[in-house]
JSON list of C-alpha atoms in Angstrom, two decimals:
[
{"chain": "A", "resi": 1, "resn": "UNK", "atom": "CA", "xyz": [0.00, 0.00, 0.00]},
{"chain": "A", "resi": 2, "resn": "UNK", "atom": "CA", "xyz": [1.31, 3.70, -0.69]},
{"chain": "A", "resi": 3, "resn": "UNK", "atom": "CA", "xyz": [2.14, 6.26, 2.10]},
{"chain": "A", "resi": 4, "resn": "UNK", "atom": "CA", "xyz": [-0.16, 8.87, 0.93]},
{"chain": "A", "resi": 5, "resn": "UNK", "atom": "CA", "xyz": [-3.16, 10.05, 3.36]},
{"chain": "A", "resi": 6, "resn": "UNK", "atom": "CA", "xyz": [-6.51, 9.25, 2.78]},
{"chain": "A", "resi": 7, "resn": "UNK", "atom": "CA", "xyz": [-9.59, 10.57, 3.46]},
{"chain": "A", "resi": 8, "resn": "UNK", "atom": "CA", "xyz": [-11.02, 7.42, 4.47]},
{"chain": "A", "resi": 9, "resn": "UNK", "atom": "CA", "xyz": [-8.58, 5.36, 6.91]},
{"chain": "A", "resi": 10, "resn": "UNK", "atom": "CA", "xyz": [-9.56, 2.55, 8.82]},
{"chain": "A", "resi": 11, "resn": "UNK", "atom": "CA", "xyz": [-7.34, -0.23, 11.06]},
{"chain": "A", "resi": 12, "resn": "UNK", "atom": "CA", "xyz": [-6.21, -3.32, 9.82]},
{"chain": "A", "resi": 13, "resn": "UNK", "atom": "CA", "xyz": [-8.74, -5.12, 11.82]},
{"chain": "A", "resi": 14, "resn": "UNK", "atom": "CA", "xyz": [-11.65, -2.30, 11.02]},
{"chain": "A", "resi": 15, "resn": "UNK", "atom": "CA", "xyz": [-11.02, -3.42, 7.31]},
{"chain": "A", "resi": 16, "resn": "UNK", "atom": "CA", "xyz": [-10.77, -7.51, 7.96]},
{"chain": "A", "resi": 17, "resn": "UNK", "atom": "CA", "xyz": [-14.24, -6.75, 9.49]},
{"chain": "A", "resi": 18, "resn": "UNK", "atom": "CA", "xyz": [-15.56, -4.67, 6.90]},
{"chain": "A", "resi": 19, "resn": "UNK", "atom": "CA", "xyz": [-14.10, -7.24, 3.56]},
{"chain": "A", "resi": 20, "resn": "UNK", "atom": "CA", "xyz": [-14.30, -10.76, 3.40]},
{"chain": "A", "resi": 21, "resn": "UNK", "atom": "CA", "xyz": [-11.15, -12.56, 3.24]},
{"chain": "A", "resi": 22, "resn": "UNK", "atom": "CA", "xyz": [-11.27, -12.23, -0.83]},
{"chain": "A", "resi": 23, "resn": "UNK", "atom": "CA", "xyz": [-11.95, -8.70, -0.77]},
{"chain": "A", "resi": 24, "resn": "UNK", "atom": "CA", "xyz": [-9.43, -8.34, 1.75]},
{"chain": "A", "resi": 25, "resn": "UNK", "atom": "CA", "xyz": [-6.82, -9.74, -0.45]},
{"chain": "A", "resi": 26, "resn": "UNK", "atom": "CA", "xyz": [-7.28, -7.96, -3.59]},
{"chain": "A", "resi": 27, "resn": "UNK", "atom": "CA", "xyz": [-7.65, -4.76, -2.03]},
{"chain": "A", "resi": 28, "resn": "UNK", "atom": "CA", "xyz": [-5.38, -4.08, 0.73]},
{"chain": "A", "resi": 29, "resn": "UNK", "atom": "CA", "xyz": [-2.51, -6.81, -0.16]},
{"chain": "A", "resi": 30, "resn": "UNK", "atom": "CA", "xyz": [-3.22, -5.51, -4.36]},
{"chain": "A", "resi": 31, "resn": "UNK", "atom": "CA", "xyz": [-4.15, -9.06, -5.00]},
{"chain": "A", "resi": 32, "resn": "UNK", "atom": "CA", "xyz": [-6.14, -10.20, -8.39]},
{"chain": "A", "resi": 33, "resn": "UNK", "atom": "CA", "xyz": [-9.51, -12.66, -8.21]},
{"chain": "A", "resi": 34, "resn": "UNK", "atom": "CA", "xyz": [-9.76, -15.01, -10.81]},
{"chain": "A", "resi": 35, "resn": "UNK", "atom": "CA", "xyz": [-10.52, -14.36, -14.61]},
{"chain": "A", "resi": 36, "resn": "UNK", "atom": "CA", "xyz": [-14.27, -14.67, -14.78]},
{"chain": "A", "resi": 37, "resn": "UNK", "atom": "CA", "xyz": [-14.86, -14.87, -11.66]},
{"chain": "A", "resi": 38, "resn": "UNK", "atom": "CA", "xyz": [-17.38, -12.57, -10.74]},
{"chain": "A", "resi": 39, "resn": "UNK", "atom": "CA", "xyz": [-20.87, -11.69, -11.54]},
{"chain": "A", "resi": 40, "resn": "UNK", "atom": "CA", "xyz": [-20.22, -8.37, -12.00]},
{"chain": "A", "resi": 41, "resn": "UNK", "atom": "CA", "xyz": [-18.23, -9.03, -15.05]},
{"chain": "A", "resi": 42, "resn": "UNK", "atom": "CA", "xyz": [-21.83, -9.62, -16.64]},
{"chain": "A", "resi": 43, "resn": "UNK", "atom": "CA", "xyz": [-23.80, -6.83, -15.14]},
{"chain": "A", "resi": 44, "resn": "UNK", "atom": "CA", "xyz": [-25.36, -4.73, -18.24]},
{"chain": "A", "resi": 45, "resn": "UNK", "atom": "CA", "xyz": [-28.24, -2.78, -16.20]},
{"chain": "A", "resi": 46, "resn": "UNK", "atom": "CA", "xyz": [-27.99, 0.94, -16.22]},
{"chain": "A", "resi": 47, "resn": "UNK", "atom": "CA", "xyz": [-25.89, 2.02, -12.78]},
{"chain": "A", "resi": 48, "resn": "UNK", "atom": "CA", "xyz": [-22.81, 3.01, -10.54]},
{"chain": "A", "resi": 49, "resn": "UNK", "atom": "CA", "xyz": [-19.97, 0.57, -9.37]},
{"chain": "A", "resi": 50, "resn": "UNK", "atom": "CA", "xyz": [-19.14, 1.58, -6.11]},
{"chain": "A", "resi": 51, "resn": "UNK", "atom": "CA", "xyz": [-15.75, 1.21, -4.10]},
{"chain": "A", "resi": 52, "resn": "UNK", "atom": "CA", "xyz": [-16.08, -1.58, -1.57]},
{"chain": "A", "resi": 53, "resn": "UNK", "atom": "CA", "xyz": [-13.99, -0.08, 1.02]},
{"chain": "A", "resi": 54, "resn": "UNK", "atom": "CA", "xyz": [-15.48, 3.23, 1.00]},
{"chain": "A", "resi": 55, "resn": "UNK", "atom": "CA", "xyz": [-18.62, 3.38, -1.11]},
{"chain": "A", "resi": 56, "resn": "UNK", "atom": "CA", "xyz": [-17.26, 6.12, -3.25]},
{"chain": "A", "resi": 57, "resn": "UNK", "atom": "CA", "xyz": [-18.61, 5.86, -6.96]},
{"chain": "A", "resi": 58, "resn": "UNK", "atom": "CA", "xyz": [-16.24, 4.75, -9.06]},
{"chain": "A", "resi": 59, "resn": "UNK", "atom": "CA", "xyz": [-17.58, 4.18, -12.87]},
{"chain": "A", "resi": 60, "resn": "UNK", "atom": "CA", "xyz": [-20.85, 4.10, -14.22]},
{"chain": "A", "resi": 61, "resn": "UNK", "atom": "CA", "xyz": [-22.33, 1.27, -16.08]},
{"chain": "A", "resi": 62, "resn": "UNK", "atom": "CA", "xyz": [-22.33, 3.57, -19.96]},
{"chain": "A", "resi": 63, "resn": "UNK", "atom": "CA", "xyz": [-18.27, 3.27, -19.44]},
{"chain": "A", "resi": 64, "resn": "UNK", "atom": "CA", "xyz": [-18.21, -0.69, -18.88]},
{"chain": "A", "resi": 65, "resn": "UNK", "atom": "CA", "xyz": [-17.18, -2.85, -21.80]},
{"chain": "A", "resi": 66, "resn": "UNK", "atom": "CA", "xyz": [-16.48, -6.39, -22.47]},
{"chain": "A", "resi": 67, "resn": "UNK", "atom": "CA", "xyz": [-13.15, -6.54, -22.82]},
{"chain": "A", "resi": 68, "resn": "UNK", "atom": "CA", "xyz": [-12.55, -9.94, -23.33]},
{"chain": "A", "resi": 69, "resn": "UNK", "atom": "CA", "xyz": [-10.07, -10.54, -20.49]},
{"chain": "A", "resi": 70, "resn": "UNK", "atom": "CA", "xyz": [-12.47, -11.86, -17.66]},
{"chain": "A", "resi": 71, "resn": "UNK", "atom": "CA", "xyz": [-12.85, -8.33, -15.38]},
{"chain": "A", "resi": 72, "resn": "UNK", "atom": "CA", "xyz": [-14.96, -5.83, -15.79]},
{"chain": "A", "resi": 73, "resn": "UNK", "atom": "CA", "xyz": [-13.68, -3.19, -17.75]},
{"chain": "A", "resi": 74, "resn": "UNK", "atom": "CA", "xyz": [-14.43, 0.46, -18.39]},
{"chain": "A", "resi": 75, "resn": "UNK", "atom": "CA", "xyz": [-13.50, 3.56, -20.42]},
{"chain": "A", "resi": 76, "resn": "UNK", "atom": "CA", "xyz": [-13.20, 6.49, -18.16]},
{"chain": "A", "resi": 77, "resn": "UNK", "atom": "CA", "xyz": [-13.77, 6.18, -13.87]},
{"chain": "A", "resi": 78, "resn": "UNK", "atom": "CA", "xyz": [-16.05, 8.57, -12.37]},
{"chain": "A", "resi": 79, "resn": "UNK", "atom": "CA", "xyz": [-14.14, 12.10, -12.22]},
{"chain": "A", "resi": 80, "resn": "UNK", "atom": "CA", "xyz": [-11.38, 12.45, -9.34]},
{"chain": "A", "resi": 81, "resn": "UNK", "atom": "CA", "xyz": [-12.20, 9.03, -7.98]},
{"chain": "A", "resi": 82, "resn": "UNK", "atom": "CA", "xyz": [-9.75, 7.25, -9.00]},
{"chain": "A", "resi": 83, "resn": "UNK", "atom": "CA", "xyz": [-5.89, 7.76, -8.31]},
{"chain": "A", "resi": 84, "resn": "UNK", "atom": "CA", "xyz": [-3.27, 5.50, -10.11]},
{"chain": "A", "resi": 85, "resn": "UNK", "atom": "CA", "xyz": [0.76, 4.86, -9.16]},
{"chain": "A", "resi": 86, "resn": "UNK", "atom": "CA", "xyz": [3.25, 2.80, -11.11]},
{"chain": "A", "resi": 87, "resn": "UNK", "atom": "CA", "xyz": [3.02, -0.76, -10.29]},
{"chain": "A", "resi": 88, "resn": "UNK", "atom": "CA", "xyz": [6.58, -2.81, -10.72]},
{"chain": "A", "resi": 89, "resn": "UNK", "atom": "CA", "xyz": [5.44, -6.14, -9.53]},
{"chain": "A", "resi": 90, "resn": "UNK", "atom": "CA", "xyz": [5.63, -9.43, -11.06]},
{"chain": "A", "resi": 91, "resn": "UNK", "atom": "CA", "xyz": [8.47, -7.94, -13.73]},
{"chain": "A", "resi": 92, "resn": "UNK", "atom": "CA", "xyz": [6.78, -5.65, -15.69]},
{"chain": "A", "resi": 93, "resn": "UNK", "atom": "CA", "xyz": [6.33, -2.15, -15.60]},
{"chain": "A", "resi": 94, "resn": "UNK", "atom": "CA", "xyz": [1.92, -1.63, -14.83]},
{"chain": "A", "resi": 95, "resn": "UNK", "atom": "CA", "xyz": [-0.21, 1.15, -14.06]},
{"chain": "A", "resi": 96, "resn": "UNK", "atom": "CA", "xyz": [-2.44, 0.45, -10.52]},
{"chain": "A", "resi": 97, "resn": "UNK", "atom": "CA", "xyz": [-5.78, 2.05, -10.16]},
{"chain": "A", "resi": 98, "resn": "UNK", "atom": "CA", "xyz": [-6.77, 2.77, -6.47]},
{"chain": "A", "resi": 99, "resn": "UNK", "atom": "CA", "xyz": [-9.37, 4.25, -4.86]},
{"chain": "A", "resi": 100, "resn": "UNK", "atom": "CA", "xyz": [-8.54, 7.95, -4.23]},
{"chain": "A", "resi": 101, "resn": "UNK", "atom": "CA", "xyz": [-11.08, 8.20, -0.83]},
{"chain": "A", "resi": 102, "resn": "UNK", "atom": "CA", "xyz": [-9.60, 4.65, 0.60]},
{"chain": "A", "resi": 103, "resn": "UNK", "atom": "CA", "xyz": [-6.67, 3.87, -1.18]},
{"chain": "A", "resi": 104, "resn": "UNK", "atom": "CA", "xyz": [-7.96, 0.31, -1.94]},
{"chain": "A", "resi": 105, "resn": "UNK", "atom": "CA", "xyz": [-6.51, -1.46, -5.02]},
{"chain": "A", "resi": 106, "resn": "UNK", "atom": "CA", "xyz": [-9.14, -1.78, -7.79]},
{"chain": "A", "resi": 107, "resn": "UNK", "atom": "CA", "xyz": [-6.59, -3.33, -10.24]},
{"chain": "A", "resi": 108, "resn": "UNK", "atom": "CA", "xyz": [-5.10, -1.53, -13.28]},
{"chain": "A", "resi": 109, "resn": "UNK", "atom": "CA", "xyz": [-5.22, 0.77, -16.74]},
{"chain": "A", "resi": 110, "resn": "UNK", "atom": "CA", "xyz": [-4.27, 0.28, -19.60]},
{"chain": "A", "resi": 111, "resn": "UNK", "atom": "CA", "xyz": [-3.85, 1.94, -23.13]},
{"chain": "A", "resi": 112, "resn": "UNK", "atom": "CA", "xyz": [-5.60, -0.68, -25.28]},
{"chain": "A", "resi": 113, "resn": "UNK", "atom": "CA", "xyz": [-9.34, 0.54, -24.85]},
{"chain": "A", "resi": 114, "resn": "UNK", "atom": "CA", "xyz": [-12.01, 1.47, -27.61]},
{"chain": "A", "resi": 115, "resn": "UNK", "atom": "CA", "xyz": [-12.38, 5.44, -28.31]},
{"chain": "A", "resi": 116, "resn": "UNK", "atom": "CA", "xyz": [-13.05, 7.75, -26.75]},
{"chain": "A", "resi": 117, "resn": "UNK", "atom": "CA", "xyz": [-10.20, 7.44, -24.36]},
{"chain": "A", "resi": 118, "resn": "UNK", "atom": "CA", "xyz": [-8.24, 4.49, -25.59]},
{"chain": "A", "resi": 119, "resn": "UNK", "atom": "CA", "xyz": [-8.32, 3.31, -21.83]},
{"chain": "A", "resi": 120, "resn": "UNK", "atom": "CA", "xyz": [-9.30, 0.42, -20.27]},
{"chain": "A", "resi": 121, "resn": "UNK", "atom": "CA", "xyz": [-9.77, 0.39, -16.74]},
{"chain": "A", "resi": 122, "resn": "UNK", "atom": "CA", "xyz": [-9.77, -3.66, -15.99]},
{"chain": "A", "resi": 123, "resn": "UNK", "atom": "CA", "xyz": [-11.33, -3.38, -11.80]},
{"chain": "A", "resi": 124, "resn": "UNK", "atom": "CA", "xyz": [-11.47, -6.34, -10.15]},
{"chain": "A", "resi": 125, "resn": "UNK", "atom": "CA", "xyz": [-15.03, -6.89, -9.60]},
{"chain": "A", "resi": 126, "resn": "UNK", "atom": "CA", "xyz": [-14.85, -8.06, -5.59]},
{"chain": "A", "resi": 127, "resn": "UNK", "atom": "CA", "xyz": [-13.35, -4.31, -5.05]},
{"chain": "A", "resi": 128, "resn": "UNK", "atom": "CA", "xyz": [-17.00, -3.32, -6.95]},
{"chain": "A", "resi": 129, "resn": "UNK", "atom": "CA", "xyz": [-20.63, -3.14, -5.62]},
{"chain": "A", "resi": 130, "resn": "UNK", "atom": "CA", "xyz": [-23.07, -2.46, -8.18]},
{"chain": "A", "resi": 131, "resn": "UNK", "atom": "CA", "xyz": [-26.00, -0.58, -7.84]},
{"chain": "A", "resi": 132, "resn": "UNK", "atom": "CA", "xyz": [-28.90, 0.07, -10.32]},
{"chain": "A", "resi": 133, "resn": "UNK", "atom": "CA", "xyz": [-30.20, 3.04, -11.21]},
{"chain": "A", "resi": 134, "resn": "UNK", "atom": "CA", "xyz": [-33.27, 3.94, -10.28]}
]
């Protein structure tokens, strides 16, 4: 996790209460679920994806596009939501998406989307909660 202060701050054991143990992993140890994995990936209604840790919106449903790599993708985040660092794990050079009210990691951009931003944003979906629009 980075240094920088967040609005939202809670203990270790305030955020092992609040995740379950997958959550837990992906976004506060900047782990990865499994490719196709979640239900989310599916999700086509009209609504927001909200951060996990913090309930801050985070994308909305017109954005999200099937990428073809087993997340849930999207063009563009929600403005001043999201905050990214550079990411040097694993051997390769990667861009990390985080939450900019928690600091959770969501997962990670990319420069190989469609127009209009030639983004994609590829979120884990346990970091997402969905909710329809009304």
């Amino acid at each position: 996790m980075n240094t920088h202060a967040y609005p939202v701050t809670r203990t270790d054991a305030e955020w092992r209460a609040r995740l379950t143990p997958e959550q837990y992993a992906v976004m506060r140890n900047h782990g990865t679920e499994r490719p196709g994995s979640c239900a989310l990936l599916y999700e086509k209604r009209a609504g927001t994806f909200y951060c996990v840790g913090c309930d801050q919106p985070l994308f909305e449903s017109k954005l999200k596009f099937e990428s073809g790599t087993g997340w849930p993708s999207f063009n563009d985040p929600v403005a001043g939501s999201i905050e990214t660092t550079v990411d040097r794990s694993y051997g390769m050079v990667r861009t990390e998406c985080h939450c900019a009210r928690c600091g959770s990691h969501l997962g990670h951009v990319f420069e190989d989307g469609p127009p209009p931003t030639g983004l994609r944003y590829c979120i884990n979906g346990v970091a997402l909660r969905f909710a329809p629009a009304a």
